[in-house]
Structure formats: C-alpha cells, structure tokens
XYZ file of C-alpha atoms in Angstrom:
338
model
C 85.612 39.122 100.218
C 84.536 35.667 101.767
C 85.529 34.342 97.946
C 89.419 35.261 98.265
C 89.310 33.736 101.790
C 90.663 29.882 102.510
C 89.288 26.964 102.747
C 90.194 23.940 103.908
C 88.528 20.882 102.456
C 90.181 17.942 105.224
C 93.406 18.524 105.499
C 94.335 20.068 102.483
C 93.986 24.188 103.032
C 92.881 26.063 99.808
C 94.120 29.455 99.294
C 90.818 30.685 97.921
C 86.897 29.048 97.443
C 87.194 29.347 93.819
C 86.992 25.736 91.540
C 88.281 24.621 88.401
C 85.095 21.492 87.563
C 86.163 19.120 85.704
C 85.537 19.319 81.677
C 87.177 17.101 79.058
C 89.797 18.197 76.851
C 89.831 15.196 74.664
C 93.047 15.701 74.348
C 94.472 12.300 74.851
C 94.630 9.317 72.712
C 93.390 5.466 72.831
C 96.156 4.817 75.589
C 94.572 7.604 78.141
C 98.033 9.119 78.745
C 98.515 12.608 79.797
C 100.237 15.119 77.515
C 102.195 18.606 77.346
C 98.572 20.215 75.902
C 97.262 18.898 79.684
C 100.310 20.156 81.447
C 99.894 23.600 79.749
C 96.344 23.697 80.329
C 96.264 22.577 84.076
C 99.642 24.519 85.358
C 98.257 27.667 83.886
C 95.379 28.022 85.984
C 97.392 27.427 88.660
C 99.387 29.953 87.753
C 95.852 31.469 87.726
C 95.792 31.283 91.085
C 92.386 29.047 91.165
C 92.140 27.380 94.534
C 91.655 23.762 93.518
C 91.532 22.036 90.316
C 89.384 18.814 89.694
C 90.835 17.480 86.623
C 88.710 16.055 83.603
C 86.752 12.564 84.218
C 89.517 10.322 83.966
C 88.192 6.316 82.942
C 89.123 3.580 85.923
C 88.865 1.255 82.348
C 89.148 1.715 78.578
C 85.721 1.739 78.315
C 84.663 3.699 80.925
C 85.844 6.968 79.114
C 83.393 8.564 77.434
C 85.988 8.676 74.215
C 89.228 7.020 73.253
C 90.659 11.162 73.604
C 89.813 10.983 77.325
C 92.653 10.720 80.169
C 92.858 6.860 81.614
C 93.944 5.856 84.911
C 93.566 1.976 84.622
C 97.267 0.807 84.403
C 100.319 2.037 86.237
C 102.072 3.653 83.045
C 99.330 6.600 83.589
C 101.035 7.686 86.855
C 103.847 9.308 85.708
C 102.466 11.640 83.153
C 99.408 12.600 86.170
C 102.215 13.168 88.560
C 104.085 15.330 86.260
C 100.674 17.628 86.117
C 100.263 17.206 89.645
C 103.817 18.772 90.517
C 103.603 21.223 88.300
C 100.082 22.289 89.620
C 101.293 22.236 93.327
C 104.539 24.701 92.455
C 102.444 27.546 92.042
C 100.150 26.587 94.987
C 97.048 25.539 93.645
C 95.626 22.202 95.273
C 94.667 19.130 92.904
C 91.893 16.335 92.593
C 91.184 14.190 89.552
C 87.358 12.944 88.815
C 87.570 8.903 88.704
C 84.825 7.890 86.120
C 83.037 4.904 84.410
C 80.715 6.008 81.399
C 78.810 3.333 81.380
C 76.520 3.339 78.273
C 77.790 6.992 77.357
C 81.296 5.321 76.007
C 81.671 5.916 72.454
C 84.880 4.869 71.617
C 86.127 1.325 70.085
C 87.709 -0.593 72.813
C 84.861 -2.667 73.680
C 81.496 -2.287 73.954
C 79.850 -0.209 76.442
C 77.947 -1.684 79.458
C 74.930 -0.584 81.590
C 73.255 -1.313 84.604
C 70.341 -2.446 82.074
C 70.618 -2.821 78.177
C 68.943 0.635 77.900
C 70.221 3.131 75.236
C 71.246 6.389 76.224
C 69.237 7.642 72.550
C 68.048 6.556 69.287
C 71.782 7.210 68.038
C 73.444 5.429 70.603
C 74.343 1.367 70.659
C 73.284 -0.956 72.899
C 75.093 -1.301 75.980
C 75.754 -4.807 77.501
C 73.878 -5.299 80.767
C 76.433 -5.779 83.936
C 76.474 -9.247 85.343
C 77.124 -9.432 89.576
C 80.223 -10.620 88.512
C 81.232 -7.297 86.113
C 80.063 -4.850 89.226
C 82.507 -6.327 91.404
C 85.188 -5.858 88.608
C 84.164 -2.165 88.528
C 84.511 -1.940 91.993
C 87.878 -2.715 92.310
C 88.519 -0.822 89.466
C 87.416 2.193 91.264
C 89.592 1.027 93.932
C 92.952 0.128 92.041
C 92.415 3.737 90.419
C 92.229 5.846 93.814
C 95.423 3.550 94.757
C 97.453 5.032 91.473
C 96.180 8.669 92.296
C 97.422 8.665 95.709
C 100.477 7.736 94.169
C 100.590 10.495 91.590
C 100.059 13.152 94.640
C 96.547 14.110 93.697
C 94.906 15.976 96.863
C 91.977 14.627 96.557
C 89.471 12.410 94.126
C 86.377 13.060 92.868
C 83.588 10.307 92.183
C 81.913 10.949 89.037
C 77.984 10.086 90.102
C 76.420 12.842 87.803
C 76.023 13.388 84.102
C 74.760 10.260 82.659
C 77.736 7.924 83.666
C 77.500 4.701 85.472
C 76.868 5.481 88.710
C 74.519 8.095 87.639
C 72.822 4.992 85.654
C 72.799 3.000 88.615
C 70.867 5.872 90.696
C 68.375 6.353 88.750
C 65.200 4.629 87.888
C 65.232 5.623 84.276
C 68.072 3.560 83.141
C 68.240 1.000 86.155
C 65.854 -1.899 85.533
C 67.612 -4.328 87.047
C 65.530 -7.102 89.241
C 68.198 -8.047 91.590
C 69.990 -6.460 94.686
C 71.479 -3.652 92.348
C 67.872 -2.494 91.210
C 64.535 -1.669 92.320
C 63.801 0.547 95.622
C 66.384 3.576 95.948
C 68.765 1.662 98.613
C 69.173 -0.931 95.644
C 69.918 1.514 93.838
C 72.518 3.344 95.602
C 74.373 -0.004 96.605
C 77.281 0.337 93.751
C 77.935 3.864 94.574
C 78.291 2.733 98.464
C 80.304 -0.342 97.106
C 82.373 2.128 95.088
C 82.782 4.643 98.094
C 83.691 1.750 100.759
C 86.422 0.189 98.449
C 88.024 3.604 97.677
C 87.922 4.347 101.690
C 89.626 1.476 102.307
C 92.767 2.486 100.237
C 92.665 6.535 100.222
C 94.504 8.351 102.896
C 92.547 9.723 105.496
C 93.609 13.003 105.761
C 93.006 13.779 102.056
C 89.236 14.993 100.820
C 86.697 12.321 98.830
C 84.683 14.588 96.531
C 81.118 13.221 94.736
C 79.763 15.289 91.793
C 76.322 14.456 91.673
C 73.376 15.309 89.346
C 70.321 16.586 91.880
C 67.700 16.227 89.332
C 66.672 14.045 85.799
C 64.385 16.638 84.685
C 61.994 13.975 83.817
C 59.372 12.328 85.589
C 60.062 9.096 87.082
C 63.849 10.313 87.727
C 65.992 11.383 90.475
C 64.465 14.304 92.318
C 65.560 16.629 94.797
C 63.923 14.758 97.556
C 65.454 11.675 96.089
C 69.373 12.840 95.995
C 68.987 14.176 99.435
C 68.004 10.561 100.317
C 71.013 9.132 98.392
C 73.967 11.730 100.216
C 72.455 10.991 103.511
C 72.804 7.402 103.011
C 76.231 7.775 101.986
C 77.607 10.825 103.510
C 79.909 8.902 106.025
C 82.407 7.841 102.891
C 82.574 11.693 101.421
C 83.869 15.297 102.436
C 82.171 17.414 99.973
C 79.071 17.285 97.372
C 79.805 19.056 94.369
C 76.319 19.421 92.226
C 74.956 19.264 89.059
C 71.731 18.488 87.151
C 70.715 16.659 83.985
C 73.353 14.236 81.781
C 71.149 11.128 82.117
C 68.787 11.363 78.837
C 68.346 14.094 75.878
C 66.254 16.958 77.520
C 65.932 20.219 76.821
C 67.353 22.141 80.096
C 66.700 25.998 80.695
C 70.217 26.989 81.517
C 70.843 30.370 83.064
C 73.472 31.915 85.362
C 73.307 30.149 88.687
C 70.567 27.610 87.771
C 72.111 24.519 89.529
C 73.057 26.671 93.177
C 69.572 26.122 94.565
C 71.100 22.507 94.551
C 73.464 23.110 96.593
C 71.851 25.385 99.022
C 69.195 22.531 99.496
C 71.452 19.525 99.718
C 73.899 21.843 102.036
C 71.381 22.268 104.397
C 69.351 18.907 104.264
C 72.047 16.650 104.412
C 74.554 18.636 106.166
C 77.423 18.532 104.558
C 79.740 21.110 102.303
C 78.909 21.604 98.994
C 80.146 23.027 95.743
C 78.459 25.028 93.434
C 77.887 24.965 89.621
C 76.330 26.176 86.873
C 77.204 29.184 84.420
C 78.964 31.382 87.394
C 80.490 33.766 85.689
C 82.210 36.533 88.022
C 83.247 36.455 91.466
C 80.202 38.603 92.611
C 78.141 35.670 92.055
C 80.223 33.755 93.904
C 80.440 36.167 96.722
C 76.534 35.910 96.928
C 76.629 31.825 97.064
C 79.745 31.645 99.472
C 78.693 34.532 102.127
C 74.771 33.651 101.897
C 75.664 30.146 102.867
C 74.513 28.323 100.046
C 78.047 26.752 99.379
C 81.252 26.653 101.040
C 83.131 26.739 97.201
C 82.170 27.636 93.917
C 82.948 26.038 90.786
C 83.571 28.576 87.405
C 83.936 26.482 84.287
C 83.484 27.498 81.047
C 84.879 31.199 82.085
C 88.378 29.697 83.221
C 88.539 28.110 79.918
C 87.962 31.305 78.306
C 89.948 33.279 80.851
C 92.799 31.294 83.071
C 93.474 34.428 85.121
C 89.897 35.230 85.829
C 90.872 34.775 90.129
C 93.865 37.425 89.340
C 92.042 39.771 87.605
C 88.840 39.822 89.394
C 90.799 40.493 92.564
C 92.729 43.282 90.688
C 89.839 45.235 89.632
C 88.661 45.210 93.281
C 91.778 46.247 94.933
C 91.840 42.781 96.624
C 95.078 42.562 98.576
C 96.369 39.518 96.703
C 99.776 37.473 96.237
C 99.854 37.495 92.549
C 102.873 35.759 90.905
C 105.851 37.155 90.226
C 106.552 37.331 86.773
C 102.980 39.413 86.529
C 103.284 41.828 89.375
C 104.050 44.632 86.923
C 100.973 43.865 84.958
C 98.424 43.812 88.265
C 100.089 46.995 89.598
C-alpha cells in the first residue's frame, strides 16, 4: 500500500505518509512549559509508528496561545522540555515538527490582552482585541523568527506555520477580520504581506535542508471570505518560502460547517494541483483505506488522522496488521502483532 510507503518531505525521509495534525492538549500551564503528560502523549505515537508528528500550536508570545494551558516557545527555558519530547520521539523513529502560532484575537487567557489585525471580535462572547500598530507587526515578526531559532535548537524536523483556524495570520488573510487601511490591508497582496514577512524572517534562520510546513484554512464558509480561488492565489504568491501545504477549512468566525469523512481533501487535491506543490490532507480520515484512496489517486502526498490517533495511538500498527502489511513493528509488541 502507497500509505505504508516513505516519504520524504526535504531532507528528512518519513517511514510512512501517515500524520499526527496538530491538536491542543491544554496540558500546560501559564509558563508554556512542556510536561511528562506531553512526553507520554507524543512518544507513544511514535511508538505508534506514525510517520511524522506536528505537535500542538505552540504561542511565539504569551498571548499568542489560544489559552494560558497551551505549550510556549517565546523564551529559551522552553527548549529543554521540547527537546526532551523531541528525543524521545526520534528513538523510536518517528520524525517531528512543532506548529509556531499567534492567536491573535482567539487568545483567551490573562496575560495581556489579545490583539488583531483590526479591533474586530471573533463573537458576541469574545473581548475586544487591540488593533496591531506597524510597529507591533514587526515585533511579531521577529517573534516568529526568534521561535523557529529555539526549535532548531530543540531538534524539531521541521515547523509548521499556523495560517488556518482563526489565528493571526488567518486574520490577516482574510477580508472578514482585516480592515486595516494601510499596507497590511485592503487588496489580497496586502493582505498576505505578514504571512510573507513571517515566512522570509523564519527562512532566514531555519536550516535549509529541514521542511517549512503552512496549515492553511482553504475556505471561510462565508461570503466575502477566503475562497478557494483566493488561497490558491495566496500559496502561489508564497510558495517559494514553504515545502508542503497542509489544509484545512473554517476557524475564522462561528459557522455552522457540514463535517463528514474526507470533507476538507477536495482542498488539497485542488491546491495540489493548482499551485503545484505537496499537500497534506485533513479532515475526519478515519482508516487507512481512506488514506490509500487520497495518497494513490494523487490528491495528497500525506494524510493527516487526528481525532482517531487520539482515540487509538497504534492505529498505523494495527491497520497494517489486519492487512498482513509486512511491517517493522516494535519490539516489545511483536508477540501481540504475530
């Protein structure tokens, strides 16, 4: 099966096409530092045998969590605790990316207040955010940058940029929440400049041989929002800075999304082809024969399976046990995989 197969994203070679997305544990505590529940919870997929993990959106500031329980990579004393996931991870030969993130006006803690491209709620429940100055995008630029610096130094394989769900860059993307009148706001390339700010200061600091990864949301499900035609605009104008799309839909404002198994590939297949470049695919995948489907039909070169490898860690072992895959399971479990 083209699933079980490897892949390699750079110059990091993954033993199999199969993802671990990132999804918050909110496990952590006001300082952002990584704990034994994250060790536990990251090593054992890799024990798993899941190709790469993409841990949880990790905040480049305090406030650019989307909680005070989210990971935090915006001071050196994070490093250690990452790295210690990051070995641990690697010893049982998965591969390893974080997701660098800024919530933007999605931050919901009590550090400080959150900010926005535009003082635009995210809902009727939700507080103000404070509108970025010039001066405050910079800052989050080389926050971006000072983060991929301490990732590289915790031996991640690779970063993801978090440009999907309703976070900052997502805010900046998209008409609906950017109203800004100066060079940040208005047509789409104004739009996209903080993302390409973003991308060009991590460049300058990331090795070159290791992957940049974007997670993306193709599609606002509300008129007046990012469309299809519009995201495959945005990853052509920025494609030079990245290795892989990984996409999603939605996160911006409250809608009502019909979510079914596979509902987010056409996505990829689109942007895959448009824009080419390698993609990943989400959205309720539940068992390697959808996978199979996306990876041999071309409509992704990996697959990412969430909310079933939180339910199931071993869900690559077993699925390649119940169809006789020829497969290096670990060692300790041979006897059970017989």
């Amino acid at each position: 099966m083209n699933t079980f197969k490897n892949y390699t994203l750079k110059n990091t070679n993954l033993k199999n096409r199969i993802v671990m997305p990132p999804m918050c544990m909110y496990s952590s505590d006001e300082t952002g530092m990584a704990n034994d529940f994250h060790y536990t919870h990251y090593v054992t997929r890799a024990i798993g045998a899941v190709g790469l993990i993409i841990l949880e959106s990790t905040g480049v500031v305090e406030n650019g969590r989307t909680t005070d329980n989210d990971l935090g990579i915006w001071d050196d004393k994070h490093i250690d605790g990452l790295k210690k996931i990051v070995n641990g991870v690697k010893k049982y030969g998965s591969k390893i990316a974080i997701q660098l993130n800024h919530g933007g006006r999605k931050y919901t803690g009590t550090a400080s207040q959150a900010v926005a491209p535009s003082a635009v709620k995210f809902d009727e429940r939700s507080t103000l955010p404070k509108e970025l100055t010039r001066d405050d995008i910079k800052e989050i630029v080389l926050n971006f940058k000072e983060a991929a610096k301490r990732a590289d130094k915790a031996g991640f394989d690779a970063i993801e940029i978090h440009g999907a769900h309703g976070y900052l860059i997502h805010q900046f993307l998209s008409p609906l929440s950017n109203l800004r009148k100066d060079e940040y706001g208005g047509d789409i390339k104004n739009r996209i400049r903080f993302l390409k700010e973003i991308l060009e200061a991590v460049k300058e600091v990331w090795p070159k041989e290791k992957a940049i990864l974007l997670r993306v949301s193709a599609y606002d499900y509300k008129e007046g929002g990012i469309t299809l035609n519009d995201m495959i605009e945005i990853i052509n104008e920025i494609k030079e800075y990245i290795d892989i799309v990984h996409l999603s839909t939605g996160g911006l404002i409250p809608v009502e999304i019909n979510a079914y198994p596979g509902y987010q590939v056409n996505y990829s297949s689109i942007i895959k082809e448009k824009c080419n470049i390698p993609t990943i695919a989400v959205g309720l995948i539940t068992d390697i024969n959808m996978a199979e489907e996306i990876i041999s039909n071309g409509r992704a070169d990996l697959v990412a399976v969430g909310r079933e490898l939180l339910r199931n860690p071993y869900f690559v072992l077993n699925e390649a046990k119940s169809r006789n895959i020829d497969f290096d399971y670990p060692e300790q479990y041979k006897g059970a995989f017989k």
